[in-house]
PDB file of C-alpha atoms and ligand atoms in Angstrom:
ATOM      1  CA  MET T   3      19.650 -10.095  -5.767  1.00 93.00           C
ATOM      2  CA  LYS T   4      17.033 -11.118  -3.266  1.00 97.00           C
ATOM      3  CA  THR T   5      13.659  -9.832  -2.174  1.00 98.00           C
ATOM      4  CA  GLY T   6      13.769  -7.754   1.005  1.00 98.00           C
ATOM      5  CA  ILE T   7      11.241  -7.494   3.823  1.00 98.00           C
ATOM      6  CA  ILE T   8      11.354  -4.201   5.676  1.00 98.00           C
ATOM      7  CA  THR T   9       9.503  -3.821   8.951  1.00 98.00           C
ATOM      8  CA  THR T  10      10.037  -3.452  12.686  1.00 98.00           C
ATOM      9  CA  ASP T  11       8.132  -4.527  15.778  1.00 98.00           C
ATOM     10  CA  THR T  12       6.813  -1.099  16.845  1.00 98.00           C
ATOM     11  CA  TYR T  13       3.514  -1.870  15.034  1.00 98.00           C
ATOM     12  CA  LEU T  14       2.725  -4.023  18.085  1.00 98.00           C
ATOM     13  CA  ASN T  15       2.292  -0.863  20.178  1.00 98.00           C
ATOM     14  CA  HIS T  16      -0.213   0.797  17.819  1.00 98.00           C
ATOM     15  CA  ASP T  17      -3.288  -0.065  19.909  1.00 98.00           C
ATOM     16  CA  THR T  18      -6.640   0.482  18.172  1.00 98.00           C
ATOM     17  CA  GLY T  19      -8.768  -0.826  21.049  1.00 97.00           C
ATOM     18  CA  GLN T  20     -10.598  -4.061  21.695  1.00 96.00           C
ATOM     19  CA  GLY T  21     -12.463  -5.648  18.782  1.00 97.00           C
ATOM     20  CA  HIS T  22     -10.981  -3.315  16.136  1.00 98.00           C
ATOM     21  CA  PRO T  23     -10.411  -5.130  12.829  1.00 98.00           C
ATOM     22  CA  GLU T  24      -7.109  -3.299  12.157  1.00 98.00           C
ATOM     23  CA  ARG T  25      -5.149  -5.035  14.913  1.00 98.00           C
ATOM     24  CA  ALA T  26      -1.554  -6.042  15.549  1.00 98.00           C
ATOM     25  CA  ASP T  27      -2.196  -9.762  14.863  1.00 98.00           C
ATOM     26  CA  ARG T  28      -2.648  -8.934  11.192  1.00 98.00           C
ATOM     27  CA  VAL T  29       0.978  -7.997  10.730  1.00 98.00           C
ATOM     28  CA  SER T  30       2.209 -10.638  13.176  1.00 98.00           C
ATOM     29  CA  VAL T  31       0.708 -13.525  11.146  1.00 98.00           C
ATOM     30  CA  VAL T  32       2.177 -12.180   7.934  1.00 98.00           C
ATOM     31  CA  ILE T  33       5.646 -11.779   9.481  1.00 98.00           C
ATOM     32  CA  GLU T  34       5.634 -15.182  11.220  1.00 98.00           C
ATOM     33  CA  ASN T  35       4.649 -16.881   7.981  1.00 98.00           C
ATOM     34  CA  LEU T  36       7.223 -15.064   5.826  1.00 98.00           C
ATOM     35  CA  LYS T  37       9.983 -15.890   8.326  1.00 98.00           C
ATOM     36  CA  LYS T  38       9.732 -19.509   7.152  1.00 98.00           C
ATOM     37  CA  ASN T  39      10.909 -18.456   3.701  1.00 97.00           C
ATOM     38  CA  LYS T  40      14.707 -18.563   3.675  1.00 96.00           C
ATOM     39  CA  LYS T  41      14.907 -16.669   0.376  1.00 95.00           C
ATOM     40  CA  LEU T  42      13.898 -13.405   2.043  1.00 98.00           C
ATOM     41  CA  ILE T  43      16.269 -10.909   3.661  1.00 98.00           C
ATOM     42  CA  TRP T  44      14.993  -8.879   6.614  1.00 98.00           C
ATOM     43  CA  LYS T  45      15.849  -5.283   7.370  1.00 98.00           C
ATOM     44  CA  LYS T  46      14.592  -2.630   9.779  1.00 98.00           C
ATOM     45  CA  PRO T  47      13.503   0.835   8.620  1.00 98.00           C
ATOM     46  CA  LEU T  48      16.074   3.604   9.022  1.00 98.00           C
ATOM     47  CA  LYS T  49      15.471   7.175  10.188  1.00 97.00           C
ATOM     48  CA  PHE T  50      14.235   9.491   7.445  1.00 97.00           C
ATOM     49  CA  ASP T  51      14.020  13.226   6.829  1.00 96.00           C
ATOM     50  CA  THR T  52      10.495  14.242   7.892  1.00 94.00           C
ATOM     51  CA  LYS T  53      10.440  16.861   5.137  1.00 96.00           C
ATOM     52  CA  TYR T  54       9.161  14.036   2.902  1.00 96.00           C
ATOM     53  CA  LEU T  55       6.099  13.666   5.116  1.00 97.00           C
ATOM     54  CA  LYS T  56       5.380  17.341   4.448  1.00 97.00           C
ATOM     55  CA  ILE T  57       5.349  16.877   0.685  1.00 97.00           C
ATOM     56  CA  ALA T  58       2.448  14.428   0.903  1.00 98.00           C
ATOM     57  CA  HIS T  59       0.603  16.042   3.837  1.00 98.00           C
ATOM     58  CA  GLU T  60      -0.255  19.585   4.954  1.00 98.00           C
ATOM     59  CA  SER T  61       2.014  20.763   7.820  1.00 97.00           C
ATOM     60  CA  ASP T  62      -1.045  21.670   9.923  1.00 98.00           C
ATOM     61  CA  TYR T  63      -2.272  18.114   9.554  1.00 98.00           C
ATOM     62  CA  ILE T  64       1.095  16.671  10.606  1.00 98.00           C
ATOM     63  CA  ASP T  65       1.092  18.959  13.675  1.00 98.00           C
ATOM     64  CA  GLU T  66      -2.454  17.861  14.485  1.00 97.00           C
ATOM     65  CA  VAL T  67      -1.455  14.190  14.262  1.00 98.00           C
ATOM     66  CA  GLU T  68       1.721  14.696  16.286  1.00 97.00           C
ATOM     67  CA  ASN T  69      -0.317  16.396  19.011  1.00 97.00           C
ATOM     68  CA  SER T  70      -3.000  13.717  18.986  1.00 98.00           C
ATOM     69  CA  PHE T  71      -1.016  10.817  20.419  1.00 98.00           C
ATOM     70  CA  PRO T  72      -2.276  10.384  23.976  1.00 98.00           C
ATOM     71  CA  LYS T  73       0.034   9.806  26.957  1.00 97.00           C
ATOM     72  CA  LYS T  74      -2.258   6.952  27.894  1.00 97.00           C
ATOM     73  CA  GLY T  75      -5.483   5.413  26.624  1.00 97.00           C
ATOM     74  CA  LEU T  76      -6.893   5.961  23.150  1.00 98.00           C
ATOM     75  CA  HIS T  77      -7.715   8.988  21.004  1.00 97.00           C
ATOM     76  CA  PHE T  78     -10.043   9.008  17.956  1.00 98.00           C
ATOM     77  CA  LEU T  79      -8.797  10.826  14.829  1.00 97.00           C
ATOM     78  CA  ASP T  80     -12.035   9.889  13.089  1.00 93.00           C
ATOM     79  CA  GLY T  81     -14.815   7.394  13.827  1.00 94.00           C
ATOM     80  CA  ASP T  82     -12.598   4.367  13.179  1.00 96.00           C
ATOM     81  CA  THR T  83      -9.052   5.757  13.146  1.00 98.00           C
ATOM     82  CA  ILE T  84      -7.692   5.398  16.639  1.00 98.00           C
ATOM     83  CA  VAL T  85      -4.302   6.220  18.131  1.00 98.00           C
ATOM     84  CA  SER T  86      -2.597   5.171  21.341  1.00 98.00           C
ATOM     85  CA  PRO T  87       0.765   6.177  22.888  1.00 98.00           C
ATOM     86  CA  GLY T  88       2.618   3.655  20.701  1.00 98.00           C
ATOM     87  CA  SER T  89       1.043   4.937  17.490  1.00 98.00           C
ATOM     88  CA  ARG T  90       3.582   7.764  17.178  1.00 98.00           C
ATOM     89  CA  GLN T  91       6.468   5.372  16.594  1.00 98.00           C
ATOM     90  CA  ALA T  92       4.400   2.847  14.627  1.00 98.00           C
ATOM     91  CA  SER T  93       3.086   5.429  12.158  1.00 98.00           C
ATOM     92  CA  THR T  94       6.562   6.963  11.712  1.00 98.00           C
ATOM     93  CA  ASP T  95       8.090   3.515  11.188  1.00 98.00           C
ATOM     94  CA  ALA T  96       5.470   2.580   8.563  1.00 98.00           C
ATOM     95  CA  VAL T  97       6.560   5.602   6.517  1.00 98.00           C
ATOM     96  CA  ALA T  98      10.230   4.930   7.276  1.00 98.00           C
ATOM     97  CA  SER T  99       9.793   1.387   5.957  1.00 98.00           C
ATOM     98  CA  ILE T 100       8.737   2.454   2.479  1.00 98.00           C
ATOM     99  CA  ILE T 101      11.505   5.066   2.340  1.00 98.00           C
ATOM    100  CA  THR T 102      14.126   2.522   3.395  1.00 98.00           C
ATOM    101  CA  ALA T 103      12.623   0.071   0.874  1.00 98.00           C
ATOM    102  CA  ILE T 104      13.018   2.580  -1.956  1.00 98.00           C
ATOM    103  CA  ASP T 105      16.624   3.331  -0.947  1.00 98.00           C
ATOM    104  CA  SER T 106      17.377  -0.396  -0.780  1.00 98.00           C
ATOM    105  CA  VAL T 107      16.061  -0.982  -4.303  1.00 98.00           C
ATOM    106  CA  GLN T 108      17.902   2.101  -5.621  1.00 98.00           C
ATOM    107  CA  ASN T 109      21.140   0.959  -3.937  1.00 98.00           C
ATOM    108  CA  LYS T 110      20.675  -2.490  -5.431  1.00 97.00           C
ATOM    109  CA  GLU T 111      20.675  -4.078  -2.000  1.00 98.00           C
ATOM    110  CA  PHE T 112      17.364  -5.812  -2.826  1.00 98.00           C
ATOM    111  CA  LYS T 113      15.751  -6.540  -6.175  1.00 96.00           C
ATOM    112  CA  ASN T 114      12.332  -5.661  -4.746  1.00 98.00           C
ATOM    113  CA  VAL T 115      10.809  -5.161  -1.281  1.00 98.00           C
ATOM    114  CA  PHE T 116       7.621  -5.861   0.672  1.00 99.00           C
ATOM    115  CA  CYS T 117       6.799  -3.846   3.821  1.00 99.00           C
ATOM    116  CA  PRO T 118       4.384  -5.649   6.190  1.00 99.00           C
ATOM    117  CA  VAL T 119       3.534  -2.650   8.375  1.00 98.00           C
ATOM    118  CA  ARG T 120       0.653  -0.901  10.117  1.00 98.00           C
ATOM    119  CA  PRO T 121      -1.081   1.502  10.345  1.00 98.00           C
ATOM    120  CA  PRO T 122      -2.048   1.272   6.661  1.00 98.00           C
ATOM    121  CA  GLY T 123      -2.070   4.470   4.588  1.00 98.00           C
ATOM    122  CA  HIS T 124      -4.193   4.689   1.442  1.00 99.00           C
ATOM    123  CA  HIS T 125      -7.248   6.383   3.024  1.00 98.00           C
ATOM    124  CA  ALA T 126      -5.181   9.203   4.575  1.00 98.00           C
ATOM    125  CA  GLU T 127      -5.656  12.423   2.576  1.00 98.00           C
ATOM    126  CA  LYS T 128      -3.426  15.523   2.478  1.00 98.00           C
ATOM    127  CA  ASP T 129      -5.087  16.874   5.585  1.00 98.00           C
ATOM    128  CA  LYS T 130      -7.252  14.070   6.967  1.00 97.00           C
ATOM    129  CA  ALA T 131      -6.894  10.758   8.821  1.00 98.00           C
ATOM    130  CA  MET T 132      -9.450   8.188   7.703  1.00 98.00           C
ATOM    131  CA  GLY T 133     -10.238   4.485   7.594  1.00 98.00           C
ATOM    132  CA  PHE T 134      -7.529   3.261  10.013  1.00 98.00           C
ATOM    133  CA  CYS T 135      -4.909   5.347   8.111  1.00 98.00           C
ATOM    134  CA  ILE T 136      -2.803   8.163   9.625  1.00 98.00           C
ATOM    135  CA  TYR T 137       0.017   8.923   7.170  1.00 98.00           C
ATOM    136  CA  ASN T 138      -0.282   7.868   3.554  1.00 98.00           C
ATOM    137  CA  ASN T 139       2.782   5.632   3.418  1.00 98.00           C
ATOM    138  CA  VAL T 140       2.653   4.875  -0.305  1.00 99.00           C
ATOM    139  CA  ALA T 141       2.100   8.559  -1.187  1.00 98.00           C
ATOM    140  CA  VAL T 142       5.133   9.613   0.861  1.00 98.00           C
ATOM    141  CA  GLY T 143       7.070   6.907  -1.003  1.00 98.00           C
ATOM    142  CA  ALA T 144       5.989   8.192  -4.425  1.00 98.00           C
ATOM    143  CA  HIS T 145       6.901  11.769  -3.504  1.00 98.00           C
ATOM    144  CA  TYR T 146      10.265  10.528  -2.217  1.00 98.00           C
ATOM    145  CA  LEU T 147      10.944   8.835  -5.578  1.00 98.00           C
ATOM    146  CA  ILE T 148      10.214  12.113  -7.361  1.00 98.00           C
ATOM    147  CA  ASP T 149      12.049  14.435  -4.969  1.00 98.00           C
ATOM    148  CA  LYS T 150      15.107  12.375  -4.034  1.00 98.00           C
ATOM    149  CA  TYR T 151      15.610  10.199  -7.127  1.00 98.00           C
ATOM    150  CA  LYS T 152      14.085  12.502  -9.756  1.00 98.00           C
ATOM    151  CA  PHE T 153      11.758   9.916 -11.243  1.00 98.00           C
ATOM    152  CA  ASN T 154       9.108  11.331 -13.526  1.00 98.00           C
ATOM    153  CA  LYS T 155       6.784   8.348 -13.864  1.00 98.00           C
ATOM    154  CA  ILE T 156       5.636   6.440 -10.824  1.00 98.00           C
ATOM    155  CA  ALA T 157       2.776   3.950 -10.950  1.00 98.00           C
ATOM    156  CA  ILE T 158       0.822   3.013  -7.841  1.00 98.00           C
ATOM    157  CA  ILE T 159      -1.327  -0.096  -8.147  1.00 98.00           C
ATOM    158  CA  ASP T 160      -3.872  -0.384  -5.346  1.00 99.00           C
ATOM    159  CA  PHE T 161      -5.619  -3.773  -5.286  1.00 99.00           C
ATOM    160  CA  ASP T 162      -7.081  -3.289  -1.795  1.00 99.00           C
ATOM    161  CA  VAL T 163     -10.855  -3.847  -1.959  1.00 98.00           C
ATOM    162  CA  HIS T 164     -11.459  -0.256  -0.804  1.00 98.00           C
ATOM    163  CA  HIS T 165     -10.776   2.782  -2.951  1.00 98.00           C
ATOM    164  CA  GLY T 166      -7.621   4.613  -1.907  1.00 98.00           C
ATOM    165  CA  ASN T 167      -9.270   8.025  -1.635  1.00 98.00           C
ATOM    166  CA  GLY T 168      -6.212   9.417   0.154  1.00 98.00           C
ATOM    167  CA  THR T 169      -3.740   8.461  -2.558  1.00 99.00           C
ATOM    168  CA  GLN T 170      -6.099   9.783  -5.219  1.00 98.00           C
ATOM    169  CA  ASN T 171      -6.507  13.035  -3.279  1.00 98.00           C
ATOM    170  CA  ILE T 172      -2.746  13.541  -2.933  1.00 98.00           C
ATOM    171  CA  PHE T 173      -1.948  12.873  -6.624  1.00 98.00           C
ATOM    172  CA  TYR T 174      -5.123  14.118  -8.366  1.00 98.00           C
ATOM    173  CA  ASP T 175      -3.249  16.851 -10.218  1.00 98.00           C
ATOM    174  CA  ASN T 176       0.214  15.289 -10.342  1.00 98.00           C
ATOM    175  CA  GLU T 177       1.091  14.073 -13.822  1.00 98.00           C
ATOM    176  CA  LYS T 178       4.181  12.211 -12.545  1.00 98.00           C
ATOM    177  CA  VAL T 179       2.050   9.699 -10.666  1.00 98.00           C
ATOM    178  CA  LEU T 180      -0.387   7.239 -12.195  1.00 98.00           C
ATOM    179  CA  TYR T 181      -2.740   5.891  -9.533  1.00 98.00           C
ATOM    180  CA  ILE T 182      -4.786   2.817 -10.425  1.00 98.00           C
ATOM    181  CA  SER T 183      -7.329   1.300  -8.072  1.00 99.00           C
ATOM    182  CA  THR T 184      -9.622  -1.720  -8.336  1.00 99.00           C
ATOM    183  CA  HIS T 185     -12.256  -1.710  -5.627  1.00 98.00           C
ATOM    184  CA  GLN T 186     -15.740  -2.656  -4.506  1.00 98.00           C
ATOM    185  CA  TYR T 187     -18.197   0.102  -5.477  1.00 98.00           C
ATOM    186  CA  PRO T 188     -20.404   1.594  -4.224  1.00 98.00           C
ATOM    187  CA  PHE T 189     -18.700   1.041  -0.892  1.00 98.00           C
ATOM    188  CA  TYR T 190     -16.523   2.686   1.763  1.00 98.00           C
ATOM    189  CA  PRO T 191     -15.079   5.355   1.394  1.00 98.00           C
ATOM    190  CA  GLY T 192     -17.567   6.402  -1.324  1.00 98.00           C
ATOM    191  CA  THR T 193     -15.046   7.686  -3.866  1.00 98.00           C
ATOM    192  CA  GLY T 194     -13.562   5.808  -6.848  1.00 98.00           C
ATOM    193  CA  ALA T 195     -16.155   6.257  -9.611  1.00 98.00           C
ATOM    194  CA  ASN T 196     -14.727   5.763 -13.084  1.00 96.00           C
ATOM    195  CA  ASN T 197     -15.270   9.431 -13.985  1.00 98.00           C
ATOM    196  CA  GLU T 198     -12.665  10.466 -11.365  1.00 98.00           C
ATOM    197  CA  LYS T 199      -9.739  10.534 -13.756  1.00 98.00           C
ATOM    198  CA  GLY T 200      -7.274  13.053 -12.356  1.00 98.00           C
ATOM    199  CA  LYS T 201      -6.260  16.363 -13.910  1.00 98.00           C
ATOM    200  CA  HIS T 202      -3.896  14.676 -16.367  1.00 98.00           C
ATOM    201  CA  ASP T 203      -5.831  11.442 -16.891  1.00 98.00           C
ATOM    202  CA  ASN T 204      -3.421  10.069 -14.273  1.00 98.00           C
ATOM    203  CA  ILE T 205      -6.057   8.289 -12.180  1.00 98.00           C
ATOM    204  CA  LEU T 206      -7.714   5.057 -13.290  1.00 98.00           C
ATOM    205  CA  ASN T 207     -10.559   3.818 -11.126  1.00 98.00           C
ATOM    206  CA  ILE T 208     -12.033   0.402 -11.786  1.00 98.00           C
ATOM    207  CA  PRO T 209     -15.133   0.147  -9.608  1.00 98.00           C
ATOM    208  CA  LEU T 210     -16.572  -3.375  -9.372  1.00 98.00           C
ATOM    209  CA  PRO T 211     -19.754  -4.632  -7.711  1.00 98.00           C
ATOM    210  CA  ALA T 212     -20.004  -6.624  -4.476  1.00 98.00           C
ATOM    211  CA  GLY T 213     -19.736 -10.328  -5.300  1.00 98.00           C
ATOM    212  CA  THR T 214     -17.003  -9.885  -7.945  1.00 98.00           C
ATOM    213  CA  ASN T 215     -15.273 -13.266  -8.381  1.00 98.00           C
ATOM    214  CA  SER T 216     -11.785 -14.223  -9.561  1.00 98.00           C
ATOM    215  CA  GLU T 217     -12.627 -14.453 -13.241  1.00 98.00           C
ATOM    216  CA  GLU T 218     -14.528 -11.172 -13.295  1.00 98.00           C
ATOM    217  CA  TYR T 219     -11.761  -9.459 -11.340  1.00 98.00           C
ATOM    218  CA  LEU T 220      -8.948 -10.718 -13.554  1.00 98.00           C
ATOM    219  CA  ASN T 221     -10.896  -9.739 -16.679  1.00 98.00           C
ATOM    220  CA  ALA T 222     -11.309  -6.216 -15.314  1.00 98.00           C
ATOM    221  CA  TYR T 223      -7.612  -6.201 -14.375  1.00 98.00           C
ATOM    222  CA  GLU T 224      -6.767  -6.234 -18.105  1.00 98.00           C
ATOM    223  CA  HIS T 225      -7.678  -2.517 -18.080  1.00 98.00           C
ATOM    224  CA  VAL T 226      -5.046  -1.964 -15.384  1.00 98.00           C
ATOM    225  CA  LEU T 227      -2.441  -3.746 -17.490  1.00 98.00           C
ATOM    226  CA  LYS T 228      -3.341  -1.788 -20.610  1.00 98.00           C
ATOM    227  CA  LYS T 229      -3.053   1.575 -18.822  1.00 98.00           C
ATOM    228  CA  LEU T 230       0.248   0.557 -17.229  1.00 97.00           C
ATOM    229  CA  LYS T 231       1.703  -0.462 -20.570  1.00 96.00           C
ATOM    230  CA  GLU T 232       0.774   2.898 -22.073  1.00 97.00           C
ATOM    231  CA  PHE T 233       2.173   4.876 -19.132  1.00 97.00           C
ATOM    232  CA  LYS T 234       5.535   3.044 -19.056  1.00 96.00           C
ATOM    233  CA  PRO T 235       6.363   3.723 -15.385  1.00 98.00           C
ATOM    234  CA  GLU T 236       9.953   3.926 -14.117  1.00 97.00           C
ATOM    235  CA  PHE T 237       9.073   2.603 -10.665  1.00 98.00           C
ATOM    236  CA  LEU T 238       6.110   0.595  -9.379  1.00 98.00           C
ATOM    237  CA  LEU T 239       4.554   0.803  -5.930  1.00 98.00           C
ATOM    238  CA  PHE T 240       1.890  -1.658  -4.797  1.00 98.00           C
ATOM    239  CA  SER T 241      -0.711  -0.633  -2.240  1.00 99.00           C
ATOM    240  CA  ALA T 242      -1.146  -4.258  -1.279  1.00 99.00           C
ATOM    241  CA  GLY T 243      -4.412  -4.797   0.563  1.00 98.00           C
ATOM    242  CA  PHE T 244      -5.691  -8.349   0.747  1.00 99.00           C
ATOM    243  CA  ASP T 245      -9.272  -7.627   1.776  1.00 98.00           C
ATOM    244  CA  ALA T 246     -10.649  -8.517  -1.680  1.00 98.00           C
ATOM    245  CA  HIS T 247     -10.291 -12.158  -0.476  1.00 98.00           C
ATOM    246  CA  GLN T 248     -13.497 -14.199  -0.266  1.00 98.00           C
ATOM    247  CA  ASP T 249     -12.997 -14.763   3.487  1.00 98.00           C
ATOM    248  CA  ASP T 250     -12.526 -11.109   4.363  1.00 98.00           C
ATOM    249  CA  PRO T 251     -15.117  -9.936   6.911  1.00 98.00           C
ATOM    250  CA  LEU T 252     -15.201  -6.285   5.803  1.00 98.00           C
ATOM    251  CA  ALA T 253     -15.971  -6.635   2.070  1.00 98.00           C
ATOM    252  CA  GLN T 254     -17.713  -8.805  -0.496  1.00 98.00           C
ATOM    253  CA  PHE T 255     -15.265  -9.710  -3.268  1.00 98.00           C
ATOM    254  CA  LYS T 256     -14.595 -13.392  -3.859  1.00 98.00           C
ATOM    255  CA  LEU T 257     -10.913 -13.644  -4.676  1.00 98.00           C
ATOM    256  CA  SER T 258      -8.841 -16.658  -3.645  1.00 98.00           C
ATOM    257  CA  SER T 259      -5.393 -16.423  -2.071  1.00 98.00           C
ATOM    258  CA  LYS T 260      -3.732 -17.536  -5.295  1.00 98.00           C
ATOM    259  CA  ASP T 261      -5.357 -14.684  -7.235  1.00 98.00           C
ATOM    260  CA  PHE T 262      -2.851 -12.367  -5.529  1.00 99.00           C
ATOM    261  CA  TYR T 263      -0.074 -14.341  -7.217  1.00 98.00           C
ATOM    262  CA  ASP T 264      -1.741 -13.877 -10.618  1.00 98.00           C
ATOM    263  CA  ILE T 265      -2.389 -10.170 -10.037  1.00 98.00           C
ATOM    264  CA  THR T 266       1.250  -9.585  -9.078  1.00 98.00           C
ATOM    265  CA  LYS T 267       2.674 -11.820 -11.806  1.00 98.00           C
ATOM    266  CA  ARG T 268       0.585 -10.284 -14.595  1.00 98.00           C
ATOM    267  CA  THR T 269       1.447  -6.764 -13.471  1.00 98.00           C
ATOM    268  CA  LEU T 270       5.166  -7.420 -13.406  1.00 97.00           C
ATOM    269  CA  LYS T 271       5.080  -9.217 -16.743  1.00 96.00           C
ATOM    270  CA  VAL T 272       3.771  -6.184 -18.641  1.00 94.00           C
ATOM    271  CA  ILE T 273       6.061  -3.569 -17.120  1.00 92.00           C
ATOM    272  CA  ASN T 274       9.226  -5.296 -15.963  1.00 89.00           C
ATOM    273  CA  LYS T 275      11.205  -3.716 -18.776  1.00 88.00           C
ATOM    274  CA  SER T 276       9.990  -0.197 -18.227  1.00 89.00           C
ATOM    275  CA  ILE T 277      10.458  -0.308 -14.445  1.00 91.00           C
ATOM    276  CA  ASN T 278      13.732  -2.234 -14.718  1.00 89.00           C
ATOM    277  CA  ASN T 279      12.374  -4.552 -11.973  1.00 88.00           C
ATOM    278  CA  LYS T 280      12.021  -1.660  -9.510  1.00 96.00           C
ATOM    279  CA  VAL T 281       9.104  -2.581  -7.244  1.00 98.00           C
ATOM    280  CA  VAL T 282       8.196  -1.781  -3.659  1.00 98.00           C
ATOM    281  CA  SER T 283       5.018  -3.126  -2.116  1.00 99.00           C
ATOM    282  CA  ILE T 284       3.429  -2.048   1.154  1.00 99.00           C
ATOM    283  CA  LEU T 285       0.634  -3.641   3.146  1.00 99.00           C
ATOM    284  CA  GLU T 286      -2.731  -1.870   3.275  1.00 99.00           C
ATOM    285  CA  GLY T 287      -5.881  -3.785   4.430  1.00 98.00           C
ATOM    286  CA  GLY T 288      -6.810  -7.451   4.903  1.00 98.00           C
ATOM    287  CA  TYR T 289      -8.772  -8.516   7.973  1.00 98.00           C
ATOM    288  CA  ASP T 290      -9.095 -12.313   7.905  1.00 98.00           C
ATOM    289  CA  LEU T 291      -5.862 -13.561   9.431  1.00 98.00           C
ATOM    290  CA  ASN T 292      -5.569 -16.772   7.432  1.00 98.00           C
ATOM    291  CA  ALA T 293      -6.530 -15.104   4.140  1.00 98.00           C
ATOM    292  CA  LEU T 294      -4.037 -12.346   4.831  1.00 98.00           C
ATOM    293  CA  LYS T 295      -1.276 -14.864   5.604  1.00 98.00           C
ATOM    294  CA  GLU T 296      -1.854 -16.950   2.462  1.00 98.00           C
ATOM    295  CA  SER T 297      -2.492 -14.035   0.109  1.00 99.00           C
ATOM    296  CA  SER T 298       0.615 -12.132   1.162  1.00 98.00           C
ATOM    297  CA  GLU T 299       2.654 -15.319   0.707  1.00 98.00           C
ATOM    298  CA  TYR T 300       1.355 -15.622  -2.894  1.00 98.00           C
ATOM    299  CA  HIS T 301       2.095 -11.937  -3.545  1.00 98.00           C
ATOM    300  CA  LEU T 302       5.660 -12.519  -2.303  1.00 98.00           C
ATOM    301  CA  LYS T 303       6.029 -15.662  -4.390  1.00 98.00           C
ATOM    302  CA  ALA T 304       5.559 -13.555  -7.536  1.00 98.00           C
ATOM    303  CA  LEU T 305       7.979 -10.883  -6.273  1.00 98.00           C
ATOM    304  CA  ILE T 306      10.618 -13.539  -5.467  1.00 98.00           C
ATOM    305  CA  GLU T 307      10.248 -15.185  -8.889  1.00 97.00           C
ATOM    306  CA  ASN T 308      10.619 -11.885 -10.703  1.00 91.00           C
TER     307      ASN T 308
HETATM  308 ZN1   ZN O  11      -9.209  -2.125   2.474  1.00 85.25          ZN
END
């Protein structure tokens, strides 16, 4: 079986305004680069039952979002989360991509899947848009695995340099989901201290200082691997943000592109048996185009080798 890439071109119409770091070029460079790899199979997201959106988010919030898309121009959901007319389809397709990815792994169409999509999702809480995120794509995916496929142990690994406050918020008291985040701290969005552990010890936050380099990061990552081993997940979701790269303009970690290969490889090595190779990864942040292109290629290299 091959690795699948699930995405569509509607992300191009999610306009965040001039000079915004979360821009369409981010996904375009990743897609153009991955197209050179003949080992990958491409697929578009299929329509999904929106009831799954309502498991992760409050219905009032979904109504608020659906009513926020302007007929023209831009609308601010928060200080830096902006929507345009094309954002309706783009945000729906980002969620549809992870749902289609999960179905494709479950149907054995692909061995694993990466979704290069936008808007990202991990800052979106049950009832709040934040940090460029509208719907929490990975959280909808985890709820879909539980509701549709009856999984009882889902692990979400979030190596984006920012804490995924939204994913933590959605699963804080859900013992079926282990959420692990490594992130710069103190930093945006302010959450992610190591005493935020979830109601069932199902949250593991690994806050690291600005300036964290590859060696320091990979040493700290051993705690992620240990927790994963103990949890023995049945399915793994990556919240794959590449803004911990040394060239990223929004944060101050010093990872190299190849570190994303090591992170992915080490993770898969410790839990391949328990997850039976079931992995879906979805793009979160990453704001230097070249770093994003190279780092996502290294992440895919490990997924392809698996
Ligand atoms: Zn980020």
